[in-house]
Short mmCIF file of C-alpha atoms and ligand atoms in Angstrom, two decimals:
data_model
loop_
_atom_site.label_atom_id
_atom_site.label_comp_id
_atom_site.label_asym_id
_atom_site.label_seq_id
_atom_site.Cartn_x
_atom_site.Cartn_y
_atom_site.Cartn_z
CA UNK A 106 -61.11 1.10 -69.20
CA UNK A 107 -60.82 4.86 -68.85
CA UNK A 108 -61.06 4.54 -65.10
CA UNK A 109 -57.78 2.62 -65.14
CA UNK A 110 -56.25 5.54 -67.04
CA UNK A 111 -57.21 7.78 -64.11
CA UNK A 112 -55.70 5.42 -61.54
CA UNK A 113 -52.56 5.12 -63.66
CA UNK A 114 -52.38 8.88 -63.98
CA UNK A 115 -52.24 9.19 -60.20
CA UNK A 116 -49.67 6.37 -59.98
CA UNK A 117 -47.46 8.24 -62.43
CA UNK A 118 -47.48 11.21 -60.01
CA UNK A 119 -46.37 9.08 -57.06
CA UNK A 120 -42.86 10.55 -56.80
CA UNK A 121 -44.10 14.10 -57.05
CA UNK A 122 -46.82 13.48 -54.45
CA UNK A 123 -44.37 11.82 -52.03
CA UNK A 124 -42.04 14.77 -52.41
CA UNK A 125 -44.81 17.31 -51.89
CA UNK A 126 -46.13 15.51 -48.80
CA UNK A 127 -42.63 15.48 -47.33
CA UNK A 128 -41.93 19.10 -48.11
CA UNK A 129 -45.17 20.26 -46.52
CA UNK A 130 -44.45 18.08 -43.49
CA UNK A 131 -40.96 19.56 -43.14
CA UNK A 132 -42.37 23.07 -43.09
CA UNK A 133 -45.48 22.92 -40.89
CA UNK A 134 -47.46 26.18 -40.92
CA UNK A 135 -50.28 27.19 -38.58
CA UNK A 136 -53.73 28.13 -39.77
CA UNK A 137 -54.06 31.37 -41.83
CA UNK A 138 -50.28 31.34 -42.31
CA UNK A 139 -49.86 28.44 -44.71
CA UNK A 140 -47.97 30.58 -47.24
CA UNK A 141 -45.36 28.06 -48.33
CA UNK A 142 -47.85 25.20 -48.67
CA UNK A 143 -50.19 27.34 -50.79
CA UNK A 144 -47.36 28.50 -53.04
CA UNK A 145 -46.29 24.91 -53.69
CA UNK A 146 -49.78 23.62 -54.29
CA UNK A 147 -50.66 26.51 -56.58
CA UNK A 148 -47.34 26.05 -58.41
CA UNK A 149 -48.12 22.44 -59.30
CA UNK A 150 -51.73 23.19 -60.22
CA UNK A 151 -50.66 26.06 -62.51
CA UNK A 152 -48.01 23.87 -64.11
CA UNK A 153 -50.78 21.32 -64.81
CA UNK A 154 -52.96 23.92 -66.54
CA UNK A 155 -55.39 24.74 -63.70
CA UNK A 156 -56.66 28.33 -63.42
CA UNK A 157 -55.80 29.50 -59.95
CA UNK A 158 -57.82 32.09 -58.09
CA UNK A 159 -55.77 33.37 -55.18
CA UNK A 160 -56.84 34.93 -51.89
CA UNK A 161 -60.45 33.77 -51.95
CA UNK A 162 -62.58 35.60 -49.33
CA UNK A 163 -59.63 37.95 -48.91
CA UNK A 164 -57.74 35.21 -47.06
CA UNK A 165 -54.23 34.94 -48.47
CA UNK A 166 -54.04 31.18 -47.98
CA UNK A 167 -57.45 30.32 -49.40
CA UNK A 168 -57.61 29.53 -53.10
CA UNK A 169 -59.43 27.73 -55.91
CA UNK A 170 -57.89 25.95 -58.86
CA UNK A 171 -60.12 25.01 -61.81
CA UNK A 172 -59.57 22.75 -64.78
CA UNK A 173 -61.93 22.07 -67.68
CA UNK A 174 -65.17 23.85 -68.49
CA UNK A 175 -68.89 23.48 -68.19
CA UNK A 176 -71.01 21.12 -66.10
CA UNK A 177 -70.83 19.20 -63.97
CA UNK A 178 -68.54 21.15 -61.60
CA UNK A 179 -67.02 18.71 -59.14
CA UNK A 180 -64.63 19.63 -56.37
CA UNK A 181 -62.14 18.12 -54.00
CA UNK A 182 -61.15 19.68 -50.67
CA UNK A 183 -57.54 20.23 -49.60
CA UNK A 184 -56.33 21.23 -46.09
CA UNK A 185 -52.75 22.08 -45.14
CA UNK A 186 -52.55 23.73 -41.72
CA UNK A 187 -50.46 22.25 -38.89
CA UNK A 188 -50.92 22.23 -35.09
CA UNK A 189 -48.99 24.12 -32.43
CA UNK A 190 -46.42 22.38 -30.20
CA UNK A 191 -46.46 19.09 -32.09
CA UNK A 192 -43.02 19.15 -33.70
CA UNK A 193 -41.82 15.55 -33.94
CA UNK A 194 -39.15 13.58 -35.80
CA UNK A 195 -39.86 10.50 -37.86
CA UNK A 196 -39.08 8.08 -35.07
CA UNK A 197 -40.96 5.84 -32.63
CA UNK A 198 -40.29 7.93 -29.54
CA UNK A 199 -41.34 11.43 -28.54
CA UNK A 200 -38.62 13.58 -30.08
CA UNK A 201 -39.46 17.13 -31.19
CA UNK A 202 -37.48 18.37 -34.16
CA UNK A 203 -37.79 21.80 -32.62
CA UNK A 204 -39.15 22.31 -29.12
CA UNK A 205 -42.48 24.17 -29.17
CA UNK A 206 -42.70 24.32 -32.97
CA UNK A 207 -45.79 23.20 -34.95
CA UNK A 208 -46.23 19.77 -36.45
CA UNK A 209 -48.58 17.93 -38.81
CA UNK A 210 -50.52 16.09 -36.11
CA UNK A 211 -53.68 15.91 -38.24
CA UNK A 212 -51.78 14.84 -41.35
CA UNK A 213 -52.96 17.82 -43.38
CA UNK A 214 -49.72 17.67 -45.42
CA UNK A 215 -51.07 14.35 -46.69
CA UNK A 216 -54.64 15.71 -46.97
CA UNK A 217 -53.47 18.51 -49.30
CA UNK A 218 -51.33 16.10 -51.30
CA UNK A 219 -53.85 13.25 -51.67
CA UNK A 220 -56.52 15.66 -52.86
CA UNK A 221 -54.08 17.27 -55.28
CA UNK A 222 -53.33 13.81 -56.68
CA UNK A 223 -57.04 13.20 -57.11
CA UNK A 224 -57.43 16.46 -59.06
CA UNK A 225 -54.46 15.62 -61.28
CA UNK A 226 -55.73 12.10 -61.95
CA UNK A 227 -59.24 13.25 -62.89
CA UNK A 228 -57.80 16.04 -65.00
CA UNK A 229 -56.13 13.43 -67.22
CA UNK A 230 -59.55 12.06 -68.18
CA UNK A 231 -60.79 15.49 -69.22
CA UNK A 232 -57.57 16.15 -71.11
CA UNK A 233 -57.99 12.89 -73.05
CA UNK A 234 -61.58 13.78 -73.86
CA UNK A 235 -62.95 10.77 -71.99
CA UNK A 236 -65.22 12.95 -69.85
CA UNK A 237 -66.18 16.62 -69.73
CA UNK A 238 -66.89 19.19 -67.04
CA UNK A 239 -64.91 21.14 -64.49
CA UNK A 240 -62.70 20.02 -61.59
CA UNK A 241 -62.10 22.41 -58.71
CA UNK A 242 -59.37 21.97 -56.10
CA UNK A 243 -60.43 23.89 -52.99
CA UNK A 244 -57.42 25.16 -51.08
CA UNK A 245 -59.01 25.55 -47.63
CA UNK A 246 -56.92 27.12 -44.86
CA UNK A 247 -57.04 26.97 -41.10
CA UNK A 248 -59.18 23.88 -40.57
CA UNK A 249 -57.91 23.59 -37.05
CA UNK A 250 -59.33 27.04 -36.37
CA UNK A 251 -62.57 26.04 -38.09
CA UNK A 252 -62.89 29.26 -40.06
CA UNK A 253 -61.44 28.77 -43.53
CA UNK A 254 -64.34 27.05 -45.27
CA UNK A 255 -67.06 29.22 -43.67
CA UNK A 256 -65.39 32.32 -45.14
CA UNK A 257 -65.01 30.63 -48.53
CA UNK A 258 -68.71 29.69 -48.45
CA UNK A 259 -69.61 33.26 -47.55
CA UNK A 260 -67.56 34.48 -50.51
CA UNK A 261 -69.50 32.22 -52.89
CA UNK A 262 -66.65 29.78 -53.59
CA UNK A 263 -69.05 26.82 -53.61
CA UNK A 264 -71.96 28.51 -55.39
CA UNK A 265 -71.56 26.86 -58.82
CA UNK A 266 -70.33 23.52 -57.49
CA UNK A 267 -72.43 20.38 -57.98
CA UNK A 268 -70.66 17.92 -55.69
CA UNK A 269 -67.52 17.75 -53.55
CA UNK A 270 -65.42 14.78 -52.49
CA UNK A 271 -63.10 14.80 -49.50
CA UNK A 272 -61.09 12.61 -47.16
CA UNK A 273 -59.09 12.85 -43.97
CA UNK A 274 -56.05 11.00 -42.65
CA UNK A 275 -56.86 8.23 -40.20
CA UNK A 276 -55.91 4.64 -39.36
CA UNK A 277 -58.25 2.75 -41.69
CA UNK A 278 -59.42 3.39 -45.23
CA UNK A 279 -63.16 3.67 -45.76
CA UNK A 280 -65.82 5.87 -47.22
CA UNK A 281 -67.68 7.66 -44.46
CA UNK A 282 -71.37 8.31 -43.82
CA UNK A 283 -70.74 9.48 -40.28
CA UNK A 284 -72.30 12.61 -38.84
CA UNK A 285 -70.42 14.79 -36.36
CA UNK A 286 -71.12 17.59 -33.90
CA UNK A 287 -71.94 21.20 -34.70
CA UNK A 288 -70.00 23.76 -32.68
CA UNK A 289 -69.86 27.35 -31.45
CA UNK A 290 -66.80 29.07 -30.07
CA UNK A 291 -67.26 32.00 -27.70
CA UNK A 292 -65.27 34.33 -25.49
CA UNK A 293 -66.67 35.93 -22.31
CA UNK A 294 -64.74 38.89 -20.95
CA UNK A 295 -65.59 40.18 -17.49
CA UNK A 296 -64.63 43.59 -16.18
CA UNK A 297 -64.64 44.50 -12.49
CA UNK A 298 -62.85 46.99 -10.27
CA UNK A 299 -59.24 46.68 -9.09
CA UNK A 300 -58.46 47.17 -5.44
CA UNK A 301 -56.06 45.95 -2.75
CA UNK A 302 -57.33 42.49 -1.84
CA UNK A 303 -56.16 42.85 1.78
CA UNK A 304 -56.57 46.53 2.57
CA UNK A 305 -59.73 47.40 0.64
CA UNK A 306 -61.51 44.36 -0.79
CA UNK A 307 -64.88 46.09 -0.38
CA UNK A 308 -63.81 48.60 -3.03
CA UNK A 309 -63.04 45.91 -5.58
CA UNK A 310 -65.18 43.74 -7.82
CA UNK A 311 -63.50 40.61 -9.09
CA UNK A 312 -63.70 39.61 -12.75
CA UNK A 313 -62.00 36.37 -11.80
CA UNK A 314 -64.84 35.59 -9.36
CA UNK A 315 -67.22 36.10 -12.28
CA UNK A 316 -65.34 33.62 -14.43
CA UNK A 317 -65.47 31.08 -11.59
CA UNK A 318 -69.19 31.64 -10.98
CA UNK A 319 -69.82 31.28 -14.70
CA UNK A 320 -67.92 28.00 -14.85
CA UNK A 321 -69.81 26.66 -11.84
CA UNK A 322 -73.10 27.74 -13.45
CA UNK A 323 -72.15 25.85 -16.58
CA UNK A 324 -71.46 22.71 -14.54
CA UNK A 325 -75.12 22.82 -13.46
CA UNK A 326 -76.22 23.38 -17.05
CA UNK A 327 -74.41 20.24 -18.21
CA UNK A 328 -77.03 17.82 -16.96
CA UNK A 329 -79.71 19.46 -19.03
CA UNK A 330 -78.19 19.57 -22.49
CA UNK A 331 -78.88 17.01 -25.25
CA UNK A 332 -77.12 13.65 -25.33
CA UNK A 333 -73.70 13.84 -26.94
CA UNK A 334 -73.48 17.57 -26.32
CA UNK A 335 -70.07 18.80 -25.18
CA UNK A 336 -69.07 21.92 -23.29
CA UNK A 337 -65.39 22.76 -22.72
CA UNK A 338 -63.70 25.87 -21.46
CA UNK A 339 -60.26 27.40 -20.97
CA UNK A 340 -59.60 30.34 -18.67
CA UNK A 341 -57.75 32.74 -20.90
CA UNK A 342 -56.99 35.56 -18.50
CA UNK A 343 -57.17 35.09 -14.75
CA UNK A 344 -55.03 37.86 -13.28
CA UNK A 345 -51.51 37.66 -11.94
CA UNK A 346 -51.45 38.62 -8.25
CA UNK A 347 -53.57 37.35 -5.34
CA UNK A 348 -53.29 40.71 -3.56
CA UNK A 349 -55.05 42.52 -6.41
CA UNK A 350 -58.82 42.16 -6.85
CA UNK A 351 -58.73 41.09 -10.47
CA UNK A 352 -60.41 43.70 -12.69
CA UNK A 353 -60.16 41.71 -15.93
CA UNK A 354 -60.69 38.02 -16.60
CA UNK A 355 -61.86 36.07 -19.60
CA UNK A 356 -62.87 32.52 -20.47
CA UNK A 357 -63.13 30.75 -23.81
CA UNK A 358 -65.99 28.30 -24.36
CA UNK A 359 -66.67 25.67 -26.99
CA UNK A 360 -70.09 24.09 -27.16
CA UNK A 361 -70.94 21.12 -29.39
CA UNK A 362 -74.13 19.22 -30.07
CA UNK A 363 -75.55 16.92 -32.75
CA UNK A 364 -77.60 19.70 -34.37
CA UNK A 365 -76.99 23.33 -35.20
CA UNK A 366 -80.24 24.23 -33.43
CA UNK A 367 -79.08 22.61 -30.17
CA UNK A 368 -75.76 24.48 -30.38
CA UNK A 369 -77.62 27.77 -30.86
CA UNK A 370 -79.79 27.01 -27.80
CA UNK A 371 -76.78 26.07 -25.66
CA UNK A 372 -74.92 29.22 -26.72
CA UNK A 373 -77.94 31.28 -25.66
CA UNK A 374 -77.94 29.59 -22.30
CA UNK A 375 -74.22 30.27 -21.89
CA UNK A 376 -74.94 33.97 -22.41
CA UNK A 377 -77.57 33.79 -19.66
CA UNK A 378 -75.11 32.08 -17.32
CA UNK A 379 -72.52 34.78 -18.09
CA UNK A 380 -75.02 37.54 -17.36
CA UNK A 381 -75.97 35.77 -14.14
CA UNK A 382 -72.31 35.56 -13.11
CA UNK A 383 -71.87 39.27 -13.82
CA UNK A 384 -74.96 40.09 -11.76
CA UNK A 385 -73.79 37.99 -8.81
CA UNK A 386 -70.30 39.52 -8.82
CA UNK A 387 -71.32 43.06 -9.80
CA UNK A 388 -69.10 42.98 -12.84
CA UNK A 389 -69.76 43.60 -16.53
CA UNK A 390 -69.54 41.00 -19.24
CA UNK A 391 -69.03 41.18 -23.00
CA UNK A 392 -69.13 38.22 -25.35
CA UNK A 393 -67.49 37.66 -28.69
CA UNK A 394 -68.58 35.02 -31.22
CA UNK A 395 -65.43 33.28 -32.43
CA UNK A 396 -67.07 31.21 -35.14
CA UNK A 397 -69.10 28.09 -35.51
CA UNK A 398 -69.39 24.89 -37.51
CA UNK A 399 -72.15 22.67 -38.76
CA UNK A 400 -72.22 18.97 -38.16
CA UNK A 401 -71.62 17.01 -41.35
CA UNK A 402 -74.67 16.22 -43.45
CA UNK A 403 -73.72 12.84 -44.94
CA UNK A 404 -74.44 11.99 -48.57
CA UNK A 405 -74.90 8.25 -49.24
CA UNK A 406 -74.78 8.69 -53.03
CA UNK A 407 -71.31 10.20 -52.86
CA UNK A 408 -70.16 7.81 -50.11
CA UNK A 409 -71.18 4.95 -52.44
CA UNK A 410 -69.05 6.49 -55.23
CA UNK A 411 -65.99 6.70 -52.99
CA UNK A 412 -66.69 3.25 -51.50
CA UNK A 413 -66.77 1.64 -54.96
CA UNK A 414 -63.56 3.36 -55.99
CA UNK A 415 -61.76 2.40 -52.80
CA UNK A 416 -62.72 -1.21 -53.43
CA UNK A 417 -61.61 -0.91 -57.07
CA UNK A 418 -58.18 0.41 -56.04
CA UNK A 419 -58.10 -2.16 -53.24
CA UNK A 420 -55.34 -0.86 -51.04
CA UNK A 421 -51.65 -0.06 -50.99
CA UNK A 422 -48.32 -1.82 -50.45
CA UNK A 423 -46.28 -1.06 -47.39
CA UNK A 424 -42.53 -1.53 -47.88
CA UNK A 425 -40.70 -3.46 -45.16
CA UNK A 426 -38.95 -0.49 -43.56
CA UNK A 427 -42.22 1.44 -43.33
CA UNK A 428 -43.94 -1.63 -41.92
CA UNK A 429 -41.25 -1.81 -39.23
CA UNK A 430 -41.60 1.89 -38.29
CA UNK A 431 -45.39 1.58 -38.25
CA UNK A 432 -45.18 -1.45 -35.90
CA UNK A 433 -42.86 0.44 -33.55
CA UNK A 434 -45.17 3.47 -33.54
CA UNK A 435 -48.25 1.30 -32.96
CA UNK A 436 -46.55 -0.23 -29.90
CA UNK A 437 -46.32 3.23 -28.27
CA UNK A 438 -50.03 4.04 -28.53
CA UNK A 439 -52.41 3.59 -25.63
CA UNK A 440 -55.96 2.38 -26.09
CA UNK A 441 -55.46 0.68 -29.46
CA UNK A 442 -57.69 -2.27 -28.57
CA UNK A 443 -60.63 -0.04 -27.72
CA UNK A 444 -60.30 1.72 -31.06
CA UNK A 445 -60.04 -1.56 -32.94
CA UNK A 446 -63.48 -2.41 -31.56
CA UNK A 447 -64.89 0.43 -33.61
CA UNK A 448 -64.23 -1.69 -36.69
CA UNK A 449 -66.61 -4.35 -38.03
CA UNK A 450 -65.81 -7.66 -36.31
CA UNK A 451 -64.31 -9.29 -39.39
CA UNK A 452 -61.54 -6.68 -39.62
CA UNK A 453 -60.48 -6.67 -35.96
CA UNK A 454 -57.99 -9.56 -36.09
CA UNK A 455 -56.25 -7.95 -39.02
CA UNK A 456 -56.09 -4.67 -37.09
CA UNK A 457 -54.58 -6.44 -34.09
CA UNK A 458 -51.97 -8.24 -36.16
CA UNK A 459 -51.01 -5.62 -38.72
CA UNK A 460 -49.14 -2.37 -38.04
CA UNK A 461 -51.31 -0.60 -40.63
CA UNK A 462 -54.53 -1.53 -42.43
CA UNK A 463 -53.43 -1.42 -46.03
CA UNK A 464 -56.69 -2.68 -47.56
CA UNK A 465 -59.82 -0.55 -47.89
CA UNK A 466 -62.73 -1.51 -45.61
CA UNK A 467 -66.26 -1.29 -46.99
CA UNK A 468 -68.09 1.71 -45.55
CA UNK A 469 -69.55 0.77 -42.15
CA UNK A 470 -70.09 3.93 -40.09
CA UNK A 471 -73.52 4.92 -41.41
CA UNK A 472 -75.24 5.01 -38.00
CA UNK A 473 -72.44 6.74 -36.16
CA UNK A 474 -72.12 10.17 -34.67
CA UNK A 475 -68.53 11.34 -34.35
CA UNK A 476 -68.00 13.68 -31.40
CA UNK A 477 -65.50 15.85 -33.28
CA UNK A 478 -66.35 18.89 -35.43
CA UNK A 479 -65.03 20.05 -38.78
CA UNK A 480 -65.70 23.00 -41.02
CA UNK A 481 -66.31 20.50 -43.83
CA UNK A 482 -69.66 20.27 -42.00
CA UNK A 483 -70.45 23.80 -43.21
CA UNK A 484 -69.61 22.84 -46.80
CA UNK A 485 -71.93 19.79 -46.50
CA UNK A 486 -74.89 22.14 -45.88
CA UNK A 487 -74.31 24.14 -49.09
CA UNK A 488 -73.29 21.38 -51.53
CA UNK A 489 -73.40 17.54 -51.41
CA UNK A 490 -70.12 16.27 -49.85
CA UNK A 491 -68.77 12.72 -49.99
CA UNK A 492 -66.31 11.98 -47.18
CA UNK A 493 -63.79 9.27 -46.49
CA UNK A 494 -60.65 8.49 -44.62
CA UNK A 495 -57.46 6.66 -45.46
CA UNK A 496 -55.01 4.66 -43.39
CA UNK A 497 -52.12 7.09 -43.23
CA UNK A 498 -51.34 6.15 -39.63
CA UNK A 499 -50.68 2.92 -37.73
CA UNK A 500 -53.74 1.10 -36.36
CA UNK A 501 -55.37 3.02 -33.51
CA UNK A 502 -53.33 6.24 -33.86
CA UNK A 503 -55.28 9.22 -32.49
CA UNK A 504 -55.19 12.45 -34.42
CA UNK A 505 -53.22 15.32 -32.88
CA UNK A 506 -50.67 12.90 -31.34
CA UNK A 507 -46.91 12.85 -31.89
CA UNK A 508 -47.32 9.40 -33.43
CA UNK A 509 -49.63 10.94 -36.05
CA UNK A 510 -46.96 13.55 -36.81
CA UNK A 511 -44.25 10.89 -37.22
CA UNK A 512 -46.47 8.78 -39.47
CA UNK A 513 -47.60 11.78 -41.53
CA UNK A 514 -43.97 12.46 -42.37
CA UNK A 515 -43.22 8.89 -43.49
CA UNK A 516 -45.48 5.83 -43.71
CA UNK A 517 -48.58 7.92 -44.37
CA UNK A 518 -47.66 8.81 -47.92
CA UNK A 519 -48.72 5.43 -49.31
CA UNK A 520 -52.28 5.97 -48.19
CA UNK A 521 -52.27 9.52 -49.60
CA UNK A 522 -51.55 8.08 -53.06
CA UNK A 523 -54.12 5.34 -52.50
CA UNK A 524 -56.86 7.84 -51.62
CA UNK A 525 -55.78 10.10 -54.47
CA UNK A 526 -56.62 7.24 -56.82
CA UNK A 527 -59.95 6.52 -55.13
CA UNK A 528 -61.03 10.14 -55.21
CA UNK A 529 -59.75 10.61 -58.77
CA UNK A 530 -61.91 7.64 -59.72
CA UNK A 531 -64.81 9.23 -57.84
CA UNK A 532 -64.41 12.56 -59.64
CA UNK A 533 -64.23 10.64 -62.89
CA UNK A 534 -67.52 8.87 -62.13
CA UNK A 535 -69.24 12.17 -61.38
CA UNK A 536 -67.95 13.72 -64.59
CA UNK A 537 -68.86 10.62 -66.53
CA UNK A 538 -72.42 10.18 -65.25
CA UNK A 539 -74.60 13.23 -64.66
CA UNK A 540 -77.24 10.95 -63.08
CA UNK A 541 -74.99 10.32 -60.08
CA UNK A 542 -74.57 14.07 -59.60
CA UNK A 543 -78.33 14.53 -59.89
CA UNK A 544 -78.94 11.74 -57.35
CA UNK A 545 -76.43 13.28 -54.91
CA UNK A 546 -78.20 16.60 -55.23
CA UNK A 547 -81.64 15.14 -54.81
CA UNK A 548 -80.46 13.38 -51.67
CA UNK A 549 -78.90 16.59 -50.42
CA UNK A 550 -82.11 18.57 -51.00
CA UNK A 551 -84.20 16.03 -49.20
CA UNK A 552 -81.76 15.62 -46.25
CA UNK A 553 -81.33 19.35 -45.77
CA UNK A 554 -85.11 19.69 -46.12
CA UNK A 555 -85.09 23.42 -46.56
CA UNK A 556 -83.12 23.99 -43.38
CA UNK A 557 -80.95 26.49 -45.21
CA UNK A 558 -77.52 27.70 -44.19
CA UNK A 559 -76.79 30.52 -41.79
CA UNK A 560 -73.32 32.04 -41.69
CA UNK A 561 -71.17 31.10 -38.69
CA UNK A 562 -68.47 33.68 -39.25
CA UNK A 563 -66.52 35.01 -36.29
CA UNK A 564 -67.05 38.61 -35.08
CA UNK A 565 -63.32 39.18 -35.39
CA UNK A 566 -61.16 39.64 -38.47
CA UNK A 567 -59.98 36.22 -39.74
CA UNK A 568 -56.33 37.29 -39.59
CA UNK A 569 -56.74 37.80 -35.82
CA UNK A 570 -57.64 34.13 -35.44
CA UNK A 571 -54.19 32.96 -36.55
CA UNK A 572 -52.85 30.70 -33.84
CA UNK A 573 -49.58 31.78 -32.33
ZN1 ZN B 288 -57.66 17.40 -39.54
#
């Protein structure tokens, strides 16, 4: 009975949520610079009686908003950063609104909005006196840089929180039990000696040679890392003129693996390779840790809560014009069939026929390891986290694509309201039944098994990590 009140409360916010999602989409802001998004989100939360704590961890775009009092304390995560160079109009062909400008290719405008809707819906139940406890909306910046949540954890933002629910835009709606890869991000800077490459090469020592030797060394390391590990690099600085022995060169590395321990070991090995490259080329090397992430520690108890609420809400309606746009977008995407095969067999025909999967699919990814990384992983090692995704995008749409941007500014809003209802229902269940919270925590304790949490903060000031 009361649960329906929560769903209805979200439904009554539909216009406001649609408008917010659109406004955030129209003004995409890169990580650590999401000033406008944060002002709008905080504005609505204040208006609704939430206590807002600004600039958490001394990051201007990190915030908390609390409603209610006492236990349990249940949270919902919001993200709102955009991606560089993904500006795109709401249309089914590549058409940047502004060449080179950012765009919401990960749908974080919807992420922020759907989670806000969840907080508002659950708030209504506290307001009515149906349940008691505290709701926290976590305004988490710079997910694409992977540093917002680690700083918030370090600042104690999650210390008094009992459980957290979250979601992410995607192309089907389902509670998730999937794990993903832990990650480290590193920079290696080599310094040599400049000299005329033709007239006096013997007087020079090339930092660019060192970067190349390092990269070759890493290619030989690849065979001997754990299954599902990933190593990628980008040469950041590689000189400008062939006739100068390059005195400065640097390379960025990302390493990923299924466990934090494996990532630590691979990072150590990378340092050895870098030192070896410096030795071979008679250059010097310095490394900088640019931050790390944990793989997600799934929580079945909380996944069950989201799963049940997604089934209770059922799905969403897709108006004819949105259906048309979604179909046109879907037709432009490569590799859709391969992605459809990730679904349980009984949902594949629907995925082939429909432009979007409007009905929730029972959770099915329990044995899977996603090869992405997210700083929600860090949160999942300090507090139980329930994760999910919702079908904001046409079937098979990859994240960080122009199609994802177009859909996030249009057809995706229906799923944001759908997931707001499901997560509002989930928050309601946690507030209503302390035993679920206790079960989630017991599962968390046993899964983490005393592993503990070690900070993965970058060695540089967070403001320096803002993407240009
Ligand atoms: Zn994302």
